[in-house]
Coordinates of C-alpha atoms in Angstrom, one line a residue:
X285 CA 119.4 0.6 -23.7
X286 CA 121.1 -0.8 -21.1
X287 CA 122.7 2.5 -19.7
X288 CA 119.1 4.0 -19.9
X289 CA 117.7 1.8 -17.6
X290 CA 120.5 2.5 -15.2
X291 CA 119.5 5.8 -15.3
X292 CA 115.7 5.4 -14.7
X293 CA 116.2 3.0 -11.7
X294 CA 117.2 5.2 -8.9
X295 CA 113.8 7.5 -9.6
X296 CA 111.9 4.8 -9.2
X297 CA 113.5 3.9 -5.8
X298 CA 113.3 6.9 -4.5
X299 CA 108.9 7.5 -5.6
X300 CA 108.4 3.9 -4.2
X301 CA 109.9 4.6 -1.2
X302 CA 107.7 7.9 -0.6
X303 CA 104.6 6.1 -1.5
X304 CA 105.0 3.5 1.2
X305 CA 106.0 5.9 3.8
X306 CA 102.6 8.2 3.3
X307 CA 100.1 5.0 2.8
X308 CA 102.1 3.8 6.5
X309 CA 101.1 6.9 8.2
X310 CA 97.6 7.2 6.5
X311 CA 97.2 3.3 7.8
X312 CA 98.4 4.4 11.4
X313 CA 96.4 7.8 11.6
X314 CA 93.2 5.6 10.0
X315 CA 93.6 3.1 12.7
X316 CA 94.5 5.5 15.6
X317 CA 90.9 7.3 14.6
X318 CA 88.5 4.6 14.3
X319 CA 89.7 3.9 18.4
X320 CA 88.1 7.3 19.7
X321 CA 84.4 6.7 20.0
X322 CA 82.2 9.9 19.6
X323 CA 78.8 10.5 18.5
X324 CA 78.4 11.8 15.0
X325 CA 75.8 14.2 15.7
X326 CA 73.9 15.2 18.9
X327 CA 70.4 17.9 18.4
X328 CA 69.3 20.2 21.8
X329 CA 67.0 23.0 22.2
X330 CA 68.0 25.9 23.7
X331 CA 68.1 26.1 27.4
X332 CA 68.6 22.3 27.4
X333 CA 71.7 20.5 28.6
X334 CA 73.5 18.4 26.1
X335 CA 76.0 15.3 26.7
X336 CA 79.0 15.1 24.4
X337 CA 80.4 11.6 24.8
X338 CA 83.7 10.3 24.1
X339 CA 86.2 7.1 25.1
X340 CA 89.2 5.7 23.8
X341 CA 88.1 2.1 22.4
X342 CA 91.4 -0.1 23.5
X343 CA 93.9 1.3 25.8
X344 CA 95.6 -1.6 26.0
X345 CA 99.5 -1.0 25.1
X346 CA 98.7 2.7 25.1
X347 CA 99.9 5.3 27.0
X348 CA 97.0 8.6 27.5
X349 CA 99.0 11.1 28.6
X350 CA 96.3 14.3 28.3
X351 CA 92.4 15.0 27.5
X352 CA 91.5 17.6 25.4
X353 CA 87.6 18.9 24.6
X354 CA 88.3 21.8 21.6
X355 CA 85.2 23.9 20.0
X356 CA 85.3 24.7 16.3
X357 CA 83.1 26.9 15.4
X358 CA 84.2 27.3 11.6
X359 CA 86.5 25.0 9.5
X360 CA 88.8 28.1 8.7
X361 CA 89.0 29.1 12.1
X362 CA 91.4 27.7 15.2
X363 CA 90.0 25.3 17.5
X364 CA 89.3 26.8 21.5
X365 CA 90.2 24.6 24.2
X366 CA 87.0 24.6 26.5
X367 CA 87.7 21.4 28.6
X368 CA 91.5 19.8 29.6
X369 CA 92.1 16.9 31.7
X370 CA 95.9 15.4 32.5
X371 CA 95.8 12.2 35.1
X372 CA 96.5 12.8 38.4
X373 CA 95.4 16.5 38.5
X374 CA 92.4 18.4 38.4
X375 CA 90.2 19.3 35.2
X376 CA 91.1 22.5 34.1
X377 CA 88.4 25.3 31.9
X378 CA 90.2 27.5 29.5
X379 CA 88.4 30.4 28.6
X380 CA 85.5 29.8 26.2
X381 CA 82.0 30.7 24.8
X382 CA 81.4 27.8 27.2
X383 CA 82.9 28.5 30.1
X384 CA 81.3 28.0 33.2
X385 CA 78.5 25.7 31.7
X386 CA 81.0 23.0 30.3
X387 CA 82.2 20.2 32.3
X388 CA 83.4 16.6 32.4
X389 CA 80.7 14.0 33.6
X390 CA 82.4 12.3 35.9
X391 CA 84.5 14.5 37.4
X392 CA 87.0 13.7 38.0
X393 CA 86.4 11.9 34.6
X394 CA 88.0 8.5 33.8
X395 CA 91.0 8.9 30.8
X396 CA 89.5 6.7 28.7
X397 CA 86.0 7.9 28.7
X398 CA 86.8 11.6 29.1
X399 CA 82.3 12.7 28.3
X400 CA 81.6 16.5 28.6
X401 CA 77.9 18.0 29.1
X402 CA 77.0 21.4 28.5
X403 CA 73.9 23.0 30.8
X404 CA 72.2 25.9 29.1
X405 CA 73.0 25.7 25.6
X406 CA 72.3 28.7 23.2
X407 CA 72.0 28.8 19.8
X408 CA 75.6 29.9 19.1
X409 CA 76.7 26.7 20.6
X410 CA 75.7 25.1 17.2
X411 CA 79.3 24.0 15.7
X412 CA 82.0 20.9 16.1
X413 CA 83.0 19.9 19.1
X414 CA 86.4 17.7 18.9
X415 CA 87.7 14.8 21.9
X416 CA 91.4 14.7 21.6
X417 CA 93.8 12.0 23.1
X418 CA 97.6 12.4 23.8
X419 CA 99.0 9.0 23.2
X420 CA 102.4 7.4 23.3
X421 CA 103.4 6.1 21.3
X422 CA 100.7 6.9 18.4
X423 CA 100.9 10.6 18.7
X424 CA 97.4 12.7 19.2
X425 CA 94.3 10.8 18.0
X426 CA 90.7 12.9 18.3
X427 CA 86.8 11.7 17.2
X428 CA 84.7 15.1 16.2
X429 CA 81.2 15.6 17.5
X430 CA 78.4 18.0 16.0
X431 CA 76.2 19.7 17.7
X432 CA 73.0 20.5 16.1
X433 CA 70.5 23.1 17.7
X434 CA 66.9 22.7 16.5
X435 CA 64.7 26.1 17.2
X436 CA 61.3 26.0 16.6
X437 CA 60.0 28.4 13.7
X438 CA 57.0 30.9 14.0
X439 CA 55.2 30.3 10.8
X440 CA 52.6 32.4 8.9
X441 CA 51.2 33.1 5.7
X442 CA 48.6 35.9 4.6
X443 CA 47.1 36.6 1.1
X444 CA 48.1 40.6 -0.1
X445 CA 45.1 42.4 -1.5
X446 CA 45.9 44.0 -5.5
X447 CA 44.5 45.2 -8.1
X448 CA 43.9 43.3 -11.1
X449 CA 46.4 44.4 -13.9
X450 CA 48.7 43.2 -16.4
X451 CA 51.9 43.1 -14.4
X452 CA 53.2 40.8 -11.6
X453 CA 52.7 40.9 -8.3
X454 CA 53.2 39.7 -5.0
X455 CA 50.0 37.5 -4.2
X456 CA 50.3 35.7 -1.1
X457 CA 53.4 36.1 1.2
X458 CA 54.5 32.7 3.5
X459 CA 56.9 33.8 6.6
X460 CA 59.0 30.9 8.8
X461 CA 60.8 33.4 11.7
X462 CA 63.9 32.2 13.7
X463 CA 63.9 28.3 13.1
X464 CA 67.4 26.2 13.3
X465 CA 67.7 25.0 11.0
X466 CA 66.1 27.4 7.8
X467 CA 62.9 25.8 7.3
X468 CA 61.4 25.1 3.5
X469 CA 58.7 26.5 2.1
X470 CA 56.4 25.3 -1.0
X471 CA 53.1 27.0 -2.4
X472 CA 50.0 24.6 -3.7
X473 CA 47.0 26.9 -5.9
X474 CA 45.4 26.4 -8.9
X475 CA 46.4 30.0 -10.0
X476 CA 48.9 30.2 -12.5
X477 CA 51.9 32.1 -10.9
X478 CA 55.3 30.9 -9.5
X479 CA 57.2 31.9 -6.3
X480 CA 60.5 33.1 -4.9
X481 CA 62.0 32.3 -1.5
X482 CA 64.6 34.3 0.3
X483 CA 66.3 33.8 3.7
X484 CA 67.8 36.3 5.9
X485 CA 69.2 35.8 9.7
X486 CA 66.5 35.5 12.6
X487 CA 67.7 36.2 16.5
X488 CA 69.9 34.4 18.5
X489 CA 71.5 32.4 15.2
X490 CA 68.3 31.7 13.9
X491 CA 67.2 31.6 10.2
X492 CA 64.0 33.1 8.9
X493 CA 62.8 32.2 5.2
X494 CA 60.3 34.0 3.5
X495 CA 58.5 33.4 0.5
X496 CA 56.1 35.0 -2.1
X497 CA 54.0 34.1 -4.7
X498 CA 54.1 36.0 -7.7
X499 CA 51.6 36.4 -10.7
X500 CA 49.5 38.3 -12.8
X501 CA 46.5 38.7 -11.0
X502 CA 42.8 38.8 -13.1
X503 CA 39.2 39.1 -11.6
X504 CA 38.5 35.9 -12.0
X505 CA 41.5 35.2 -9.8
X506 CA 39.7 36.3 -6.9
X507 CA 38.3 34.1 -4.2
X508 CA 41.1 31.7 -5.5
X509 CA 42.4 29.4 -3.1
X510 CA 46.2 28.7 -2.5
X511 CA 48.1 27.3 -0.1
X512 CA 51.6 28.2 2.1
X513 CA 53.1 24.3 3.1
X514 CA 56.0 24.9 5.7
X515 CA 58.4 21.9 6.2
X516 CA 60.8 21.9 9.4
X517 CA 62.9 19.5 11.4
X518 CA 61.1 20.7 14.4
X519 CA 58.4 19.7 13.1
X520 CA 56.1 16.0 13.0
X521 CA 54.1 16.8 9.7
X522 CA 54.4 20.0 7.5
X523 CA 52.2 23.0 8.1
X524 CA 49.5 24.5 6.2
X525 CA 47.9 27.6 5.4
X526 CA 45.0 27.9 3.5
X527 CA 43.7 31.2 2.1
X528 CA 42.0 33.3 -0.6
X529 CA 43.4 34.8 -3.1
X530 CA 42.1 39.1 -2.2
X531 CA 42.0 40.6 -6.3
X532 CA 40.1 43.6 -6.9
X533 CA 38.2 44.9 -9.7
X534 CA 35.5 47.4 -11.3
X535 CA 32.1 46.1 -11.8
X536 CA 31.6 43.3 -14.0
X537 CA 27.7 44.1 -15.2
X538 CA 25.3 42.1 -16.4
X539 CA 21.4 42.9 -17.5
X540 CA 19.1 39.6 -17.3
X541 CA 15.0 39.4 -17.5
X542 CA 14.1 39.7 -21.7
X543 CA 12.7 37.3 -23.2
X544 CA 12.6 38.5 -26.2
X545 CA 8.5 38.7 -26.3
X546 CA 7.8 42.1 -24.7
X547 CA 4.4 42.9 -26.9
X548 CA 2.3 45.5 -26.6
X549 CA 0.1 45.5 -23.2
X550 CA 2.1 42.9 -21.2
X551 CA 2.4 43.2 -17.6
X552 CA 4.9 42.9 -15.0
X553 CA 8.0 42.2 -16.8
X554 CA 11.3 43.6 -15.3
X555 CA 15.1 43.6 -16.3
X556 CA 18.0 42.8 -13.7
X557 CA 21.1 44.6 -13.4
X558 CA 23.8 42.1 -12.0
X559 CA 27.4 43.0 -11.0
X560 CA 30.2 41.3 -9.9
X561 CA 33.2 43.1 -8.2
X562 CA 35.6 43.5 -5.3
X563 CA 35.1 45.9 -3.0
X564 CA 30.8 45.7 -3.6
X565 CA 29.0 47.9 -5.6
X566 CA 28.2 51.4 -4.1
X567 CA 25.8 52.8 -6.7
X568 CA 23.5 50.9 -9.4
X569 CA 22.1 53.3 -11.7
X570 CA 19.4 52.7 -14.4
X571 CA 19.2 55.3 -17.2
X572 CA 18.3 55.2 -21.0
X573 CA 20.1 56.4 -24.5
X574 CA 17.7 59.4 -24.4
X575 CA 17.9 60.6 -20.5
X576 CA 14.5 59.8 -19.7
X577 CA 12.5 56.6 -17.9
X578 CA 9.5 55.8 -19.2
X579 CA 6.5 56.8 -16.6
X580 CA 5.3 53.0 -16.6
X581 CA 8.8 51.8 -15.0
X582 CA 9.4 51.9 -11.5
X583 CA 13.4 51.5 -10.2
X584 CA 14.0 49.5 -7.0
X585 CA 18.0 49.2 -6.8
X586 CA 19.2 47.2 -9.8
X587 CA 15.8 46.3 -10.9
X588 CA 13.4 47.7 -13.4
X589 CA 10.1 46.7 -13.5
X590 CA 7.4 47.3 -16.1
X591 CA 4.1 47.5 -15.1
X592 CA 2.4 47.6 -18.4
X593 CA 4.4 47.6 -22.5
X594 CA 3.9 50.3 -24.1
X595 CA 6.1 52.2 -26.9
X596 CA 7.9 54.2 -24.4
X597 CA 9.6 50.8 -23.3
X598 CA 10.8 50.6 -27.0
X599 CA 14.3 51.7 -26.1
X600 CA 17.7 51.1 -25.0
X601 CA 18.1 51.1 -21.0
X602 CA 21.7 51.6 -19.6
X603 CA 22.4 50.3 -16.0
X604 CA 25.9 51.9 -14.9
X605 CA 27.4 50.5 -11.5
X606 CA 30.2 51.9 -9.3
X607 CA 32.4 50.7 -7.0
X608 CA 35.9 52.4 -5.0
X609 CA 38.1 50.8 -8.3
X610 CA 36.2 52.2 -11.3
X611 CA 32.7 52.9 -13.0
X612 CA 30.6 49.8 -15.3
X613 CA 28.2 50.7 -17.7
X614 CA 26.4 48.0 -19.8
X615 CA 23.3 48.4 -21.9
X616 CA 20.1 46.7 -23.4
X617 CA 18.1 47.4 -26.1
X618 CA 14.3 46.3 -25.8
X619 CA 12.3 45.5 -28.9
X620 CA 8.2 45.6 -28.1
X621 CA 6.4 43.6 -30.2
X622 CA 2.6 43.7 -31.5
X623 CA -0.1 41.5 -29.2
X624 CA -0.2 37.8 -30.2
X625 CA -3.3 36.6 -32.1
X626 CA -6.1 34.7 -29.9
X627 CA -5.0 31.4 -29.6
X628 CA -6.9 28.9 -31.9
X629 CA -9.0 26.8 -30.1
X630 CA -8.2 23.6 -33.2
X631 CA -6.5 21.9 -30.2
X632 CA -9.0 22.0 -27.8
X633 CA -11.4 20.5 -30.4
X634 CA -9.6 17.6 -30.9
X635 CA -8.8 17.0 -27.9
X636 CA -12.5 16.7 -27.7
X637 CA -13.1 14.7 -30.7
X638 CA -10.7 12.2 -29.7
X639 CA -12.2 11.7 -26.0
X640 CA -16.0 11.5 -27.6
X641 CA -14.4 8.9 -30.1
X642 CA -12.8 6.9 -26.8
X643 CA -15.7 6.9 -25.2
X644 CA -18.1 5.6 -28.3
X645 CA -15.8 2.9 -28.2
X646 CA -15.4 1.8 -25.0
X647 CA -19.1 2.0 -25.1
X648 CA -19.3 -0.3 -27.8
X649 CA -17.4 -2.3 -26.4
X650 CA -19.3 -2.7 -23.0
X651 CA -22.1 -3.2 -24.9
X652 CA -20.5 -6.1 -27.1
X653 CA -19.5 -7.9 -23.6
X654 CA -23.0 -7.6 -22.3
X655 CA -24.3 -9.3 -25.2
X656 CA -21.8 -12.1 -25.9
X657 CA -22.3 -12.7 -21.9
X658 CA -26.3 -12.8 -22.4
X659 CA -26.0 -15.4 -25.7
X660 CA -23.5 -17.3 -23.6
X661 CA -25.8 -17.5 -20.5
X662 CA -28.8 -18.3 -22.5
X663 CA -27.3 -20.8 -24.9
X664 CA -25.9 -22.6 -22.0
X665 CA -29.1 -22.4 -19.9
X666 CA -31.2 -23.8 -23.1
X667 CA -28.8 -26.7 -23.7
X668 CA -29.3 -27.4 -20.2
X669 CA -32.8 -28.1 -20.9
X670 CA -31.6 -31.3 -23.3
X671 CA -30.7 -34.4 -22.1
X672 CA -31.0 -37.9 -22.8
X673 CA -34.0 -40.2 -24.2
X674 CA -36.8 -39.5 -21.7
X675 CA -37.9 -42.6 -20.3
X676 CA -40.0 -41.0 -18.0
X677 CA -42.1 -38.1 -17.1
X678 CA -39.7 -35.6 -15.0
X679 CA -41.7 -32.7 -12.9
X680 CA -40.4 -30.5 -11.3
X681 CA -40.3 -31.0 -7.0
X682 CA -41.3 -29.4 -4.2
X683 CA -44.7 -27.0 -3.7
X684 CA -43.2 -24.3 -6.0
X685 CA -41.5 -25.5 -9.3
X686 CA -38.9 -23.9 -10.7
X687 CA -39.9 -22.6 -14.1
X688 CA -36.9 -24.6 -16.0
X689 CA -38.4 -27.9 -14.8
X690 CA -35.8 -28.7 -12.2
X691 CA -36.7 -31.5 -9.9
X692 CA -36.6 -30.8 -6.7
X693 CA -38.0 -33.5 -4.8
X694 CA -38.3 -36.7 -7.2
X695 CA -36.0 -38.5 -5.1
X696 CA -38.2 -37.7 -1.8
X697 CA -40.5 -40.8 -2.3
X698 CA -42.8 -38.5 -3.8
X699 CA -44.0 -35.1 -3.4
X700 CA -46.2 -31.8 -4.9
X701 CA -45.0 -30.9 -8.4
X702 CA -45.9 -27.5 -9.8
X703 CA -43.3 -27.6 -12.4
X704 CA -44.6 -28.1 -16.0
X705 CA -45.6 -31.4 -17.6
X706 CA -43.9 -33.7 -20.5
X707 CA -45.0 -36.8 -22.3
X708 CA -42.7 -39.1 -23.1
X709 CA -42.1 -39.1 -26.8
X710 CA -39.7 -42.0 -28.0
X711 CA -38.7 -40.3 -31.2
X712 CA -37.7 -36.7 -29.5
X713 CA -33.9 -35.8 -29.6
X714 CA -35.2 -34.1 -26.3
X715 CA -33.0 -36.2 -23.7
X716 CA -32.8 -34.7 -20.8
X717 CA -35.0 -31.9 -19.0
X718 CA -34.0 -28.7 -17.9
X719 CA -30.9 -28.6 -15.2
X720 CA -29.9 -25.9 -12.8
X721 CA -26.1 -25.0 -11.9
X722 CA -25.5 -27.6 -14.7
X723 CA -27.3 -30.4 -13.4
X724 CA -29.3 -32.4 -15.4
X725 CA -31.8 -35.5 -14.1
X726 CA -31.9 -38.7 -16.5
X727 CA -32.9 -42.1 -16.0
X728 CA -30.4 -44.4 -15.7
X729 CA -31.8 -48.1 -15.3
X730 CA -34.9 -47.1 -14.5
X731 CA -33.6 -44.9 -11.5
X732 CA -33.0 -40.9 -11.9
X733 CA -29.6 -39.6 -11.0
X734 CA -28.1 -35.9 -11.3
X735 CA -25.1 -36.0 -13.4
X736 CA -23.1 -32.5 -13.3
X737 CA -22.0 -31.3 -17.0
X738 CA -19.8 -28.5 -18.0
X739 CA -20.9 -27.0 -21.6
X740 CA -17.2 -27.0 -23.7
X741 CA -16.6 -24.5 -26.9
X742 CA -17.8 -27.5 -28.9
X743 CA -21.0 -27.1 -27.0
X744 CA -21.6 -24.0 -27.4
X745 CA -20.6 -23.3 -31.5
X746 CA -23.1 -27.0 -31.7
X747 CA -26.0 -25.3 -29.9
X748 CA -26.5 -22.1 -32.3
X749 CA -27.7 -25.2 -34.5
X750 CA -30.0 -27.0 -32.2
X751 CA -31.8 -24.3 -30.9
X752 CA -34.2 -23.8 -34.1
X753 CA -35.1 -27.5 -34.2
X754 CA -35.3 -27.9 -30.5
X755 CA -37.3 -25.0 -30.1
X756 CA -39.9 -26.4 -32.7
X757 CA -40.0 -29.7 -31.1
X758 CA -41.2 -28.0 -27.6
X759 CA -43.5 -26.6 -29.7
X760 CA -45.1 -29.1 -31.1
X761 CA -45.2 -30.8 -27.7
X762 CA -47.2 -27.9 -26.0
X763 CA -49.5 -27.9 -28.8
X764 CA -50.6 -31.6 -28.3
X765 CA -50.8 -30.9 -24.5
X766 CA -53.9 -28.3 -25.3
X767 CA -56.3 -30.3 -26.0
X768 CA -57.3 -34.4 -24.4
X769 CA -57.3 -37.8 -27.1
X770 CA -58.4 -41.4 -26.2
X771 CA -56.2 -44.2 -26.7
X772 CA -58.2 -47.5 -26.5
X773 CA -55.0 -49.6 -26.2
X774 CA -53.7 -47.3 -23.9
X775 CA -54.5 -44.8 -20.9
X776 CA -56.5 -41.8 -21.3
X777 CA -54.3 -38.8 -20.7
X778 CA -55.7 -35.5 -19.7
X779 CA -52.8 -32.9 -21.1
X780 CA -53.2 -29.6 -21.1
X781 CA -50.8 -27.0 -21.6
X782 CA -48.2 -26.4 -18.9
X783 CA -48.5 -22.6 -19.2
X784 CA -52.0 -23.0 -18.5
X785 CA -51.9 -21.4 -15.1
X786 CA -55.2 -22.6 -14.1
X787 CA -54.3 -26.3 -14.3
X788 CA -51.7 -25.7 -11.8
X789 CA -53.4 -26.2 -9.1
X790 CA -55.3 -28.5 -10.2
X791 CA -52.3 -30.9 -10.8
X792 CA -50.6 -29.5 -7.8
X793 CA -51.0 -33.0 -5.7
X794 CA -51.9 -35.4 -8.6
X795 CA -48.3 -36.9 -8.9
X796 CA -46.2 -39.2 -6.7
X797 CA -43.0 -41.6 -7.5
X798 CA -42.7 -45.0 -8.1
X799 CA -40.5 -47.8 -6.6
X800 CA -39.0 -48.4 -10.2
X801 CA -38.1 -44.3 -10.6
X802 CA -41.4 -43.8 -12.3
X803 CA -44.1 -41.0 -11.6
X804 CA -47.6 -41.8 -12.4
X805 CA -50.5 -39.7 -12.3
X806 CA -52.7 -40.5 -8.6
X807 CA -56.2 -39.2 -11.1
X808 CA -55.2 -40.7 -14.5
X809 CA -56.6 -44.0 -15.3
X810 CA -54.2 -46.6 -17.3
X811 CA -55.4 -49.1 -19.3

């Protein structure tokens, strides 16, 4: 074991020894690198000028012997000098795709900031461009710059007019010309297709990518709208381009108007021949299954009117439409019917019955109001007439008494009384005479005085009763007024009936009021 491991030693030496010497030259060659300070990318235009900066981070302890600006153009291909600066002399210009627009800014340039700029770049000036430092003693350290140039594309999109079919094709086509770099392309449509994109060199080491989209195209595919989005570095937002899907077809034909109740004698009914295709109809045609058109039809382009039904109209009518893709025929077969049956007139009737019925009853019921209002008015009115024991004779005041016995001027000290007449009877229910707005006059110590009532439902479901027996009781008063008695113990009254309308004026000034509330007769003796 021991002689084995004797063996195995000396390998081991000599692969640690290796190891340290590559990761020491990696650590050196890292550390030389990260002092060159470049920029990682720089963009231009063409026919800009571009700078290309470059400086060596810490000279310190370092010797820079030499300056050199390389192209490269491709990885696989050798670097060209295009810019060389050694201290103390001149810069010098090798030949180059550059030369004679390259140079060092300053110039002379300082060794450790050796920047380059480039006036007039073209589009083939796209590539690396490496800063490269001669030092002792590290050896040649360099910092790698690309150069990026940006060209603006041309974009454009158009839809591509086909037929409809049942094969793909090529739709809508989306073109981005000579852009730097190649500019992407995506399509947005509700049509159900896919597309391809293909890019091919543009001029002066530009890119153009075109796509198309690709489907099956159908007629109702037409008018579609899809859309071409270009995407570029150039540019702030994407572009758009919004179009129409262009699909062409033969005539898609329709016949509209029947109703299905073409009867015998009807007037003015017509059928519609409708198409739909791409390119427009050039001819629309009406015809029928046996040749002929019926001499009550007149044609005005794809309508066919009917001036009156008759059996000739009992057939089947073709309407054939053609456009530059192909020829449509559709037909329609009429069935004529016999004339409807006079309309019954059962509706109309009813309709009649039922207003007369309506109106009976809203009749009856106006008159219903009328009467309950007249019974209310007049039981209210009567029951006005009642009132309280009469404890003294009430006539109604002023020249012209009102016919209800109001009193219009008791309270005057006196005055004319043409209203009617009433003798005091102690064992009347009458209590009160009759009242106006709901006013009745009463005695109240010997003095009259209006108090205002308001006749309730009690009132009024009370009165239906009283009215018989009041009624009699007036009555029986009037009848005792026509004719005069003698009352020894008392005064002689002269009562005649108030309806009388010859005693009226006689009595007209025969009353006037008492100090106590009393009215006495100025012609009537007492005893």
């Amino acid at each position: 074991m021991a002689r084995h491991d004797s063996r195995i030693w000396p390998e081991c030496t000599k692969m640690i020894g290796l190891l340290c010497l590559v990761s020491s030259i990696l650590l050196q060659h890292g550390a030389s690198g990260q002092r060159v300070k470049v920029d990682q990318e720089v963009t231009s235009y063409p026919g800009q000028t571009v700078n290309l900066r470059c400086a060596f981070a810490d000279p310190t302890g370092v010797q820079l012997s030499m300056v050199t600006w390389m192209y490269v153009p491709e990885p696989t291909q050798e670097p060209v000098n295009i810019a060389v600066f050694l201290p103390g002399n001149e810069p010098s210009y090798p030949s180059s795709p550059v030369k004679g627009r390259v140079s060092f800014v300053p110039s002379p340039p300082k060794v450790d900031s050796p920047s380059i700029q480039i006036t007039d770049v073209r589009m083939t000036d796209e590539g690396k461009y490496a800063c490269e430092f001669a030092t002792y003693p590290g050896g040649n350290v360099r910092g790698t710059t690309q150069l990026v140039m940006l060209a603006k594309p041309e974009n454009s999109a158009s839809p591509v007019t086909v037929v409809a079919g049942t094969k793909p094709v090529t739709v809508a086509s989306c073109k981005s010309a000579n852009g730097q770099p190649a500019a992407e392309i995506s399509w947005v449509t509700t049509a159900n297709g896919n597309y391809t994109t293909k890019q091919q060199p543009g001029t002066d080491n530009t890119l153009t990518v075109i796509s198309e989209y690709i489907m099956v195209p159908t007629p109702n595919d037409n008018g579609k709208e899809i859309t071409c989005v270009v995407s570029h570095r150039t540019l702030v937002k994407p572009e758009s381009f919004r179009m129409n899907l262009a699909v062409q077809f033969a005539p898609q034909v329709t016949i509209e108007g029947y109703d299905n109740n073409w009867y015998m004698g009807r007037t003015n009914v017509e059928l519609t021949c409708k198409a739909n295709a791409n390119p427009p109809p050039i001819t629309v045609q009406w015809k029928t299954m046996t040749g002929e058109i019926p001499s009550t039809v007149e044609l005005s382009e794809n309508v066919l009117k009917v001036q009156k039904v008759d059996e000739s109209v009992n057939t089947t009518f073709v309407c054939e439409v053609n456009n530059k893709i192909g020829t449509t025929k559709e037909q329609f077969g009429i069935l004529v019917r016999e004339p409807p049956k006079n309309p019954s007139n059962a509706g109309v009737v009813a309709g009649a019955v039922i207003c007369s019925l309506l109106l009976a009853l809203l009749l009856v019921a106006a008159l219903i109001a009328v009467l309950v209002t007249r019974r209310r008015r007049q039981q209210q009115g009567y029951r006005a007439n009642g009132g309280s024991d009469m404890k003294t004779r009430i006539f109604g005041g002023g020249k012209k008494a009102s016919k209800n016995g109001t009193n219009g001027g008791a309270g005057n000290g006196g005055g004319n009384n043409n209203g009617p007449i009433y003798v005091y009877n102690e064992s009347s229910p009458i209590q009160a005479l009759g009242e106006k707005n709901n006013h009745q006059l009463i005695t109240m110590g010997g003095h009259p005085e209006v108090v205002s009532t308001t006749p309730t439902a009690q009132d009024i479901l009370l009165s239906n009763e009283l009215d018989d027996a009041e009624k009699r009781k007036f009555d029986e008063v009037d009848e005792a007024e026509n004719y005069d008695h003698y009352n020894p113990s008392g005064p002689i009254h002269s009562l005649r009936s108030r309806r009388d309308p010859e005693m009226i004026g006689e009595y007209d000034d025969d009353m006037e009021s008492q100090r106590d509330g009393s009215v006495i007769s100025r012609t009537a003796v007492y005893v």
